[in-house]
Coordinates of C-alpha atoms in Angstrom, one line a residue:
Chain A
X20 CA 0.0 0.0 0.0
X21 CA 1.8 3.2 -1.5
X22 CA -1.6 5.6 -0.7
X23 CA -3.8 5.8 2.7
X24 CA -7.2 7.2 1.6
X25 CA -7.7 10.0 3.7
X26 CA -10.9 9.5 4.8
X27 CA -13.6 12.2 3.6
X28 CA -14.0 13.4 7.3
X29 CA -10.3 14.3 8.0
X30 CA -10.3 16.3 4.8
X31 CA -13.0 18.1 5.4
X32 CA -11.7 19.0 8.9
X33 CA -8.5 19.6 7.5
X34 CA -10.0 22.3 5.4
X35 CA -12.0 23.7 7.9
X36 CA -8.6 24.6 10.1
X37 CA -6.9 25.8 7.0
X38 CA -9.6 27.8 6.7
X39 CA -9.6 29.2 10.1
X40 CA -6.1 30.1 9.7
X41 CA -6.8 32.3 6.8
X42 CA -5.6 35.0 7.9
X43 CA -2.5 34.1 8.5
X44 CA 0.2 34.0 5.7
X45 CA 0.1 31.2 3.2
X46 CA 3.3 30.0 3.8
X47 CA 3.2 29.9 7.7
X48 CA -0.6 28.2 7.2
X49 CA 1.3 25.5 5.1
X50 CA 4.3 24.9 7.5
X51 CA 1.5 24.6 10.1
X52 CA -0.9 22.3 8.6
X53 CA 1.3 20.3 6.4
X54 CA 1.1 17.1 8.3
X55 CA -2.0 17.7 9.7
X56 CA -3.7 15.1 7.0
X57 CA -1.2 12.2 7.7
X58 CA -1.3 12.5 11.8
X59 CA -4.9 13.2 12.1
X60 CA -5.5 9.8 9.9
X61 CA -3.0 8.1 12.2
X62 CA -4.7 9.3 15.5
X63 CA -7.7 8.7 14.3
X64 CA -6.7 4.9 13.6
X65 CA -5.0 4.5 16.8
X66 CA -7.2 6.4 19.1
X67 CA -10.4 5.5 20.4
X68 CA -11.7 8.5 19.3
X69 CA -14.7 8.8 16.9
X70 CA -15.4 12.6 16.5
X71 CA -12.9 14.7 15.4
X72 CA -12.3 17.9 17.5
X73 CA -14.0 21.2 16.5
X74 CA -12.1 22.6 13.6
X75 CA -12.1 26.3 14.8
X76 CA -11.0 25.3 18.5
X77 CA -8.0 23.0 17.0
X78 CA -7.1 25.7 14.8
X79 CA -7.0 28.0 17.5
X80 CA -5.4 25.6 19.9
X81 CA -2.5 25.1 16.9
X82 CA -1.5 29.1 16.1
X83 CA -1.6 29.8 19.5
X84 CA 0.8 27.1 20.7
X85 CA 2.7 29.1 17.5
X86 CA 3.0 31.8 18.8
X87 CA 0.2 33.3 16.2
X88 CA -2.0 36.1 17.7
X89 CA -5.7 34.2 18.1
X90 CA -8.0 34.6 15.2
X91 CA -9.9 37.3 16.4
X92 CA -7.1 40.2 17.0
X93 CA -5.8 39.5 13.3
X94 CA -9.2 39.3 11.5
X95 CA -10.1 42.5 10.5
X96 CA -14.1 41.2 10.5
X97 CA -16.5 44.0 10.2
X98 CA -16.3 45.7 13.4
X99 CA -19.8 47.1 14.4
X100 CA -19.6 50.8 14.9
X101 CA -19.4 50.1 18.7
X102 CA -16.6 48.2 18.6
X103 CA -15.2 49.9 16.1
X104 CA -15.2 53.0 18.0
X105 CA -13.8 51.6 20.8
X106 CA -10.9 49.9 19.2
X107 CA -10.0 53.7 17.6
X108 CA -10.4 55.3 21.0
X109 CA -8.1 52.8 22.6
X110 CA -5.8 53.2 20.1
X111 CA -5.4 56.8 20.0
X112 CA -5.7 57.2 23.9
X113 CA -2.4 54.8 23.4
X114 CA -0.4 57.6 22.3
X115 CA 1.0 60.0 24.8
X116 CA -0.7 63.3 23.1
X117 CA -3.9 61.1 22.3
X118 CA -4.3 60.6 25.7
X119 CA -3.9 64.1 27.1
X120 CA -6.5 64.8 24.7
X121 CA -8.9 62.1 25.7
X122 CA -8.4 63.4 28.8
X123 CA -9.4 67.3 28.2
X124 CA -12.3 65.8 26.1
X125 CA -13.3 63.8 29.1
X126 CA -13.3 66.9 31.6
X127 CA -15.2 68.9 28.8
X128 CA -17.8 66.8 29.0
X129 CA -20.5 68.1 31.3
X130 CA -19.9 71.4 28.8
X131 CA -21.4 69.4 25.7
X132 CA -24.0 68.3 27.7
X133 CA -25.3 72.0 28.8
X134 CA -24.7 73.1 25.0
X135 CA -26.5 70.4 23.6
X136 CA -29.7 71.4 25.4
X137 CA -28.9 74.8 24.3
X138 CA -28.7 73.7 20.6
X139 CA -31.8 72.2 20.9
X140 CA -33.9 74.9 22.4
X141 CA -32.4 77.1 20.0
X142 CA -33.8 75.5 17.0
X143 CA -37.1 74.6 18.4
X144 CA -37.1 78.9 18.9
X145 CA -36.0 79.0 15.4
X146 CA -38.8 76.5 14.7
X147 CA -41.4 77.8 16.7
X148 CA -41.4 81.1 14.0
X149 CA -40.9 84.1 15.9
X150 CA -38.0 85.3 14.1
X151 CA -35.0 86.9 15.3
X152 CA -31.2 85.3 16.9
X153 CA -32.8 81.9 18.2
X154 CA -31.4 83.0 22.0
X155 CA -34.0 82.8 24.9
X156 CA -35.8 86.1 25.0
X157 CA -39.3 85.3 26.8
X158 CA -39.2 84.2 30.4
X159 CA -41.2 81.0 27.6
X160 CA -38.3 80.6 26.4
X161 CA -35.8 80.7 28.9
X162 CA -37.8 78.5 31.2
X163 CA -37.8 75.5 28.1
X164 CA -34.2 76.5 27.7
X165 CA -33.3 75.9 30.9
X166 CA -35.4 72.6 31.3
X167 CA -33.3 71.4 27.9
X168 CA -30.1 72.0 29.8
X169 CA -31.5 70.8 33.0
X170 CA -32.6 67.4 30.9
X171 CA -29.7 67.4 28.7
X172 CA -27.4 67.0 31.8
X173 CA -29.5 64.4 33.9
X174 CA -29.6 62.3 30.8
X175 CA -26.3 61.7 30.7
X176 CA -25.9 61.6 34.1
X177 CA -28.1 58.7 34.5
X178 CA -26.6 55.3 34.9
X179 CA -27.1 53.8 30.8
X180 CA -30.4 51.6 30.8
X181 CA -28.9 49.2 28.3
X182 CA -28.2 49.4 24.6
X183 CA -31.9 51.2 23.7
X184 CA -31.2 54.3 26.0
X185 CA -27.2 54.3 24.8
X186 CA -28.0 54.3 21.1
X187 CA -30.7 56.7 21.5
X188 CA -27.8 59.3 23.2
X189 CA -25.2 58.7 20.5
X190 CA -28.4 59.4 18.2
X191 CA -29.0 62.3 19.8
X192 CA -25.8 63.6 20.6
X193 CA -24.8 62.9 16.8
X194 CA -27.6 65.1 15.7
X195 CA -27.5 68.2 17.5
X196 CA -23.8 68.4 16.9
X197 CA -24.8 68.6 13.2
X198 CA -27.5 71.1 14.0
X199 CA -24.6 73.0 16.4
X200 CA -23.3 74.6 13.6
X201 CA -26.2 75.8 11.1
X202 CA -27.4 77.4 14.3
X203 CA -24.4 79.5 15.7
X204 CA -24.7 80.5 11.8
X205 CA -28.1 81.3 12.2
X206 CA -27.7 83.9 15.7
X207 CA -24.4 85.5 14.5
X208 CA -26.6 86.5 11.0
X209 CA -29.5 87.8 13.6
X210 CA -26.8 89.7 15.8
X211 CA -26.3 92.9 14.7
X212 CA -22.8 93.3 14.7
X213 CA -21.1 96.5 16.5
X214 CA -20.2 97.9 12.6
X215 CA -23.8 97.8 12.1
X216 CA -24.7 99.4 14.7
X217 CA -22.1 102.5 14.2
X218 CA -23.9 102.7 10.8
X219 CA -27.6 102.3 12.0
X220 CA -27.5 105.6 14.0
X221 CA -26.5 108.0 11.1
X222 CA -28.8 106.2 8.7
X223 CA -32.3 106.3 10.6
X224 CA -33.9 109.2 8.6
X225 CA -30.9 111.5 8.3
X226 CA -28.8 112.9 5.4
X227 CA -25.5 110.5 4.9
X228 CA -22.7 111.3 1.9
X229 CA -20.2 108.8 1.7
X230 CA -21.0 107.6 5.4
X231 CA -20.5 110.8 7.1
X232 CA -23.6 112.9 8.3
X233 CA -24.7 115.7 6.2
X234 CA -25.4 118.2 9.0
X235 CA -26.5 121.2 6.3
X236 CA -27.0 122.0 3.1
X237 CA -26.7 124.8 1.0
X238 CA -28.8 125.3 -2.3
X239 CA -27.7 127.9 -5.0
X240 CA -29.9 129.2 -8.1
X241 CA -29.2 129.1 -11.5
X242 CA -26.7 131.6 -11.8
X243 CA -24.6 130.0 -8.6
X244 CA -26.2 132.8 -6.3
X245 CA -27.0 131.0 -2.7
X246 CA -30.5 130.5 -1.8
X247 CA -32.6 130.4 0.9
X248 CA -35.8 128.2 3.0
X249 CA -35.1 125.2 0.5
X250 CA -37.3 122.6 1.4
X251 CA -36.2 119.0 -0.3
X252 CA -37.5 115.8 -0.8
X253 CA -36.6 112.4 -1.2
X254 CA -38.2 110.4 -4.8
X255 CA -41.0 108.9 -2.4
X256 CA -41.4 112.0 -1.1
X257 CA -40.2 112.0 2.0
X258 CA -38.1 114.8 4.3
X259 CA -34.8 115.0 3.4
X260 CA -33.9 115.9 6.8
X261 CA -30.7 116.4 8.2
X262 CA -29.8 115.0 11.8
X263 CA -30.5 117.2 14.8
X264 CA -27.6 117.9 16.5
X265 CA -27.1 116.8 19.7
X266 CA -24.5 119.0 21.0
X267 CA -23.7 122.1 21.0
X268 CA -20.7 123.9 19.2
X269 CA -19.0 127.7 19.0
X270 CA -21.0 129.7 17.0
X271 CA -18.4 132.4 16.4
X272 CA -14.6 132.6 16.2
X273 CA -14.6 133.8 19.6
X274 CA -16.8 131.2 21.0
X275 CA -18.4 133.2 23.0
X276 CA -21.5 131.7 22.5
X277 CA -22.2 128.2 21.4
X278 CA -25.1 126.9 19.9
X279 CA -25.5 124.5 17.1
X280 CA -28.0 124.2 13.7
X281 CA -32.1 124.1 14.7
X282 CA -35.4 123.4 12.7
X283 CA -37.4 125.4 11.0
X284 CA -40.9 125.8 12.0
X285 CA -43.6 125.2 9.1
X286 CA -46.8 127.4 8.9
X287 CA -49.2 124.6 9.6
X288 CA -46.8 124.0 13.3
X289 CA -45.0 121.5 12.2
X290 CA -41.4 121.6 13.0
X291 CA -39.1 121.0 9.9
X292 CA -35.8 119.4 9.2
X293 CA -35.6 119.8 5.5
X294 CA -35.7 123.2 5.0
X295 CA -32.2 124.3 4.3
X296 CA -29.7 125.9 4.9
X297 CA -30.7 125.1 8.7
X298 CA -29.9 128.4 10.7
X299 CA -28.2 128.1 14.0
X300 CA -29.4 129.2 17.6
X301 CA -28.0 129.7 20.7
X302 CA -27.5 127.0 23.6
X303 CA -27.0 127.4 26.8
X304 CA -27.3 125.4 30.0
X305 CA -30.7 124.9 31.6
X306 CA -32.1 124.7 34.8
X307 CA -30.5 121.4 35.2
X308 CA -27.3 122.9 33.8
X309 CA -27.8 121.0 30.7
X310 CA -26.3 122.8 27.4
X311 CA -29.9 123.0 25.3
X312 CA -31.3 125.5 22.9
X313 CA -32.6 128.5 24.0
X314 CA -36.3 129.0 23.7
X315 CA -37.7 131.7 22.0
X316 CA -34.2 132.9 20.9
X317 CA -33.8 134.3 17.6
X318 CA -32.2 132.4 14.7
X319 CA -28.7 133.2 13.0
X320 CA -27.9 132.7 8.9
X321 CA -25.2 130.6 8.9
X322 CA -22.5 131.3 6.1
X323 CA -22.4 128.9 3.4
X324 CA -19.1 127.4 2.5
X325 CA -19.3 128.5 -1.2
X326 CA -20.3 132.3 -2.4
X327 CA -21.7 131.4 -5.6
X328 CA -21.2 128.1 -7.9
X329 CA -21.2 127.9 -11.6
X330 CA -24.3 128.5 -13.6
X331 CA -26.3 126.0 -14.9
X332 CA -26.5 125.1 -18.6
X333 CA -29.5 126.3 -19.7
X334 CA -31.6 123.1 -21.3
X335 CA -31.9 122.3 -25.0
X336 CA -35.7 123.7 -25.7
X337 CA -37.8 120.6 -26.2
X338 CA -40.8 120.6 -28.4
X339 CA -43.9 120.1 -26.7
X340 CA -42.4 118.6 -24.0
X341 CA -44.2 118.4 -20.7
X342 CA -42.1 119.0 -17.4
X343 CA -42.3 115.3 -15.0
X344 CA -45.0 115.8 -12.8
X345 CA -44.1 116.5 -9.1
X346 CA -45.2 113.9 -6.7
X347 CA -48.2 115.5 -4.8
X348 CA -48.4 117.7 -2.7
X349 CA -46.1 116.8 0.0
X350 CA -46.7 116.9 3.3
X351 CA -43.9 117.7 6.1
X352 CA -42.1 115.4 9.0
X353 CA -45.4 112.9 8.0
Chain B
X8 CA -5.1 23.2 40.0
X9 CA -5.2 21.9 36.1
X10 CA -2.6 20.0 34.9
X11 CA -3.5 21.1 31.8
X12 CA -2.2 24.7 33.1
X13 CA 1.2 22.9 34.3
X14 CA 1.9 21.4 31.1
X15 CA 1.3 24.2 28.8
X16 CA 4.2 26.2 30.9
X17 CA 6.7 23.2 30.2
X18 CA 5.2 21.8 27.2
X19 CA 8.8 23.3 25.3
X20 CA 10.6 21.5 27.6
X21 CA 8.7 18.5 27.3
X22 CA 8.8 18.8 23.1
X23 CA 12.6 19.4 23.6
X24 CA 13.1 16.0 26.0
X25 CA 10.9 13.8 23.7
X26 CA 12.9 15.1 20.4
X27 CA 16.0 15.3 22.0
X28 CA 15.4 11.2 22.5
X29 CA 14.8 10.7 18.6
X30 CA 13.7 12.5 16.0
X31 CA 10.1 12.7 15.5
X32 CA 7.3 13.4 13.0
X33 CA 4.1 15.4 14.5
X34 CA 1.8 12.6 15.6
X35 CA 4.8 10.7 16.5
X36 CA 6.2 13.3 19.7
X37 CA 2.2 13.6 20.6
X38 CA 2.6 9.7 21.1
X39 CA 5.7 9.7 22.8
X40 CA 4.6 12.2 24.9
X41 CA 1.2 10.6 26.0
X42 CA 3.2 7.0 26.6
X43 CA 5.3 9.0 29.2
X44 CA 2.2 9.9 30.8
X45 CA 1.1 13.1 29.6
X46 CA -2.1 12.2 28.4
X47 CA -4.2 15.2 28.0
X48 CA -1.2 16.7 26.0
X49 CA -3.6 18.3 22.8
X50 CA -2.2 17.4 19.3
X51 CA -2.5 21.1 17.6
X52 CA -0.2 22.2 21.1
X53 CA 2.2 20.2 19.8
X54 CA 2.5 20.7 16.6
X55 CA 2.6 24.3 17.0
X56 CA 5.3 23.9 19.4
X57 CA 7.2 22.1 17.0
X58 CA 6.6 24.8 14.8
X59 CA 7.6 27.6 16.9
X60 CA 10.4 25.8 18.2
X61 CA 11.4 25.4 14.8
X62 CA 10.8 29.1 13.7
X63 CA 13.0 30.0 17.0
X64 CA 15.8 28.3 15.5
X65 CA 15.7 25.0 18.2
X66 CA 15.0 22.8 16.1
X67 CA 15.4 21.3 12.4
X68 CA 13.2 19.2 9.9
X69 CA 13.7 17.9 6.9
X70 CA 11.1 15.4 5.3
X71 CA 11.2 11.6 4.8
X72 CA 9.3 10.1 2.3
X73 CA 7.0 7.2 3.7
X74 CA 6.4 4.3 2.2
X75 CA 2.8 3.9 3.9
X76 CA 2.1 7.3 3.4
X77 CA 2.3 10.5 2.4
X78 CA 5.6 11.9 3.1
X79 CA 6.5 13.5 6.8
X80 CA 8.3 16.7 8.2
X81 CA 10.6 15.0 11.0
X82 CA 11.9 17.6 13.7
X83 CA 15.4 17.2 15.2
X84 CA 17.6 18.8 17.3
X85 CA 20.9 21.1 16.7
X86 CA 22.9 22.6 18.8
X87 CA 20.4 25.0 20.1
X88 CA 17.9 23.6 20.8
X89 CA 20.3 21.1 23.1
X90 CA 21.3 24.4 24.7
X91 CA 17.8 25.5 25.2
X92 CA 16.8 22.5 26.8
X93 CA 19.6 22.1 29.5
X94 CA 18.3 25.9 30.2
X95 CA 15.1 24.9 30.7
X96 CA 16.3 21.8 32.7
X97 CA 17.6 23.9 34.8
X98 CA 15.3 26.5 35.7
X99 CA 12.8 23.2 36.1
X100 CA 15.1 21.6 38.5
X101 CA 15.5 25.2 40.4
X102 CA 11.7 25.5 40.2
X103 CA 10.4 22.6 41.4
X104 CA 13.3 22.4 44.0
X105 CA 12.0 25.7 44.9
X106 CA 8.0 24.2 45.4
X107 CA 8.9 21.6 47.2
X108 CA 11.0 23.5 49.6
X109 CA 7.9 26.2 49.7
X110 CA 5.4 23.2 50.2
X111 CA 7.6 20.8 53.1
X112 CA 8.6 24.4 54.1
X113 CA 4.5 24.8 55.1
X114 CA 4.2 21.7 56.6
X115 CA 6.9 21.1 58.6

């Protein structure tokens, strides 16, 4: 007898440990097994035995006896997200700088927790419709903010209640720190900004060139002569007033008196802002010692800048042609 | 206590003695082994011993061709692996000196 049949059973086994040491290189997985036919088929005859061992455990039992790492550490099998979370975290808190920041992370913590409950009262302001920077401004709304952060804390405070309530926090906690960022995106385009702010106060209803306050103006004729009690409007028809001033200034070289630019008062009461040039009138301190005009005190011409201008270019005479119609009758400070 | 746990700490030793003795294919040190008395030594433990004692440079193999069979990797020893296994001779002697004198020791 030159050939032993291996029996069908021993094959089969034998390919179910080569198999199990898959992962391992070919060669080694040869060198390993290469006898494994031939001595199986003689224990098998000798022993007693009837079942062969499990395939996996022998396999096992054979690399580690090696000196192989077990099947598990090589096999890069399909980690669930779990473990392969884990495995990254252990591996980076391995390193000396990973760990340090593993370690910050871990005593930032509690701060993601309070901000998470923030994130998610700000959107549900955002969603609620009101408009506005999605920051508490109710005693509503800072009362559900506070019971987010309040929540947000104690849930992840409690001791985990098995994989439901732990999946349902990573959930969570994956969400709103996607949501995190649309929404700081959302209050820092509803805060107005400081810039924005230096520009609201000259532009609320007052005369701006170039972003400085126009303070007067100063209308001249045809000819360039200077003119006087101009009243302007906008294209809507609306004041084109200049700012009141809110101090007061030297009137003359001497300074001594200051005053500063006033209104003009309109027949039907009103008090005007757009009738120009704006004369000036005299401040002094009240009975509270606070510089203000002086009632009742007459007004002075204040010199324009410019004597007389160019002349205007007389128009090409148009035939037939009607002048555009001014808006109607316009009604002052409305 | 396991003696399952012993053996797997001296099971080189043990591989070393047997082949030391004669040269020997797989199965064949798993016998030996079993006749001496070890007889819950596992087959794949021995073979990958062999192997790794192999690897480690303790041991060497060349194959004989069978006339039953298929041919077999025999394992044999050099001059390592006879200086490995008077080590570990050694540091068994020391040991089990040691135990005994930490067990009598007790119950004296």
């Amino acid at each position: 007898m030159t050939t032993t049949t291996v029996p069908a059973q021993i094959a089969d086994f034998a390919h179910r440990v080569r198999a199990a040491l898959s992962d391992l290189p070919a060669e080694e997985v040869d060198e390993l097994t290469d006898g494994l036919e031939a001595d199986l088929t003689e224990s098998f005859a000798e022993d007693l035995r009837r079942e062969l061992p499990d395939p996996a455990a022998y396999a096992d039992e054979l690399r580690t006896a090696a000196g192989f790492p077990r099947a598990e550490e090589t096999t890069r099998r399909r980690l669930s997200p779990a473990e392969a979370w884990t495995d990254l975290v252990s591996r980076v808190g391995g390193s000396p700088a990973g760990s340090a920041v593993l370690d910050f992370l871990e005593a930032v913590r509690p701060v993601w927790w309070v901000l998470r409950g923030l994130v998610v009262a700000g959107w549900l302001i955002i969603l609620s419709g009101r408009g506005g920077a999605p920051v508490p401004g109710t005693a509503g709304e800072w009362t559900l903010t506070v019971l987010l952060v309040v929540a947000s804390v104690q849930w992840s405070r409690a001791r985990s209640r098995g994989t439901w309530w732990r999946r349902a926090l990573v959930g969570a906690n994956l969400v709103t720190a996607l949501a995190f960022f649309p929404l700081v995106g959302e209050v820092a385009s509803q805060t107005v900004s400081w810039d924005e702010i230096d520009a609201a106060d000259y532009s609320t209803g007052s005369l701006v060139l170039d972003g400085e306050p126009v303070t007067n103006v100063f209308a001249y004729d045809a000819q360039g002569n200077p003119i006087q009690d101009v009243q302007l409007f906008d294209q809507d028809g609306d004041p084109l007033t200049a700012e009141a001033p809110q101090y007061s200034d030297c009137l003359d070289a001497d300074c001594t008196t200051s005053g500063a630019l006033t209104s003009r008062a309109l027949e039907n009461g009103r008090v005007a802002w757009n009738v120009f040039p704006l004369r000036s009138v005299e401040w002094a301190p009240d009975e509270w010692g606070v510089e203000s005009p002086v009632v009742g005190a007459p007004t002075r011409a204040v010199e324009p800048p410019l004597l007389k201008v160019p002349a205007v270019a007389p128009l090409a005479p148009a035939p037939s042609a009607e002048p555009m119609a001014p808006p109607e009758v316009a009604q002052n400070n409305r | 206590m396991d003696a399952t746990q012993l053996l797997k700490g001296v099971l080189d030793l043990a591989v070393l003695a047997v082949v030391e003795k004669e040269d020997g294919y797989g199965y064949d040190v798993v016998r030996r082994l079993r006749a001496a008395g070890l007889e819950e030594v596992g087959e794949a433990s021995v073979y990958g011993t062999l192997r790794r004692l192999y690897s480690a440079g303790a041991l060497t193999s060349y194959v004989v061709p069978s006339e039953e069979g298929p041919h077999r990797k025999y394992y044999g020893m050099n001059d390592q692996g006879r200086a490995t296994l008077a080590a570990q001779r050694k540091v068994w002697a020391d040991f089990t000196a040691t135990m005994e004198h930490v067990l009598t020791g007790e119950a004296a």
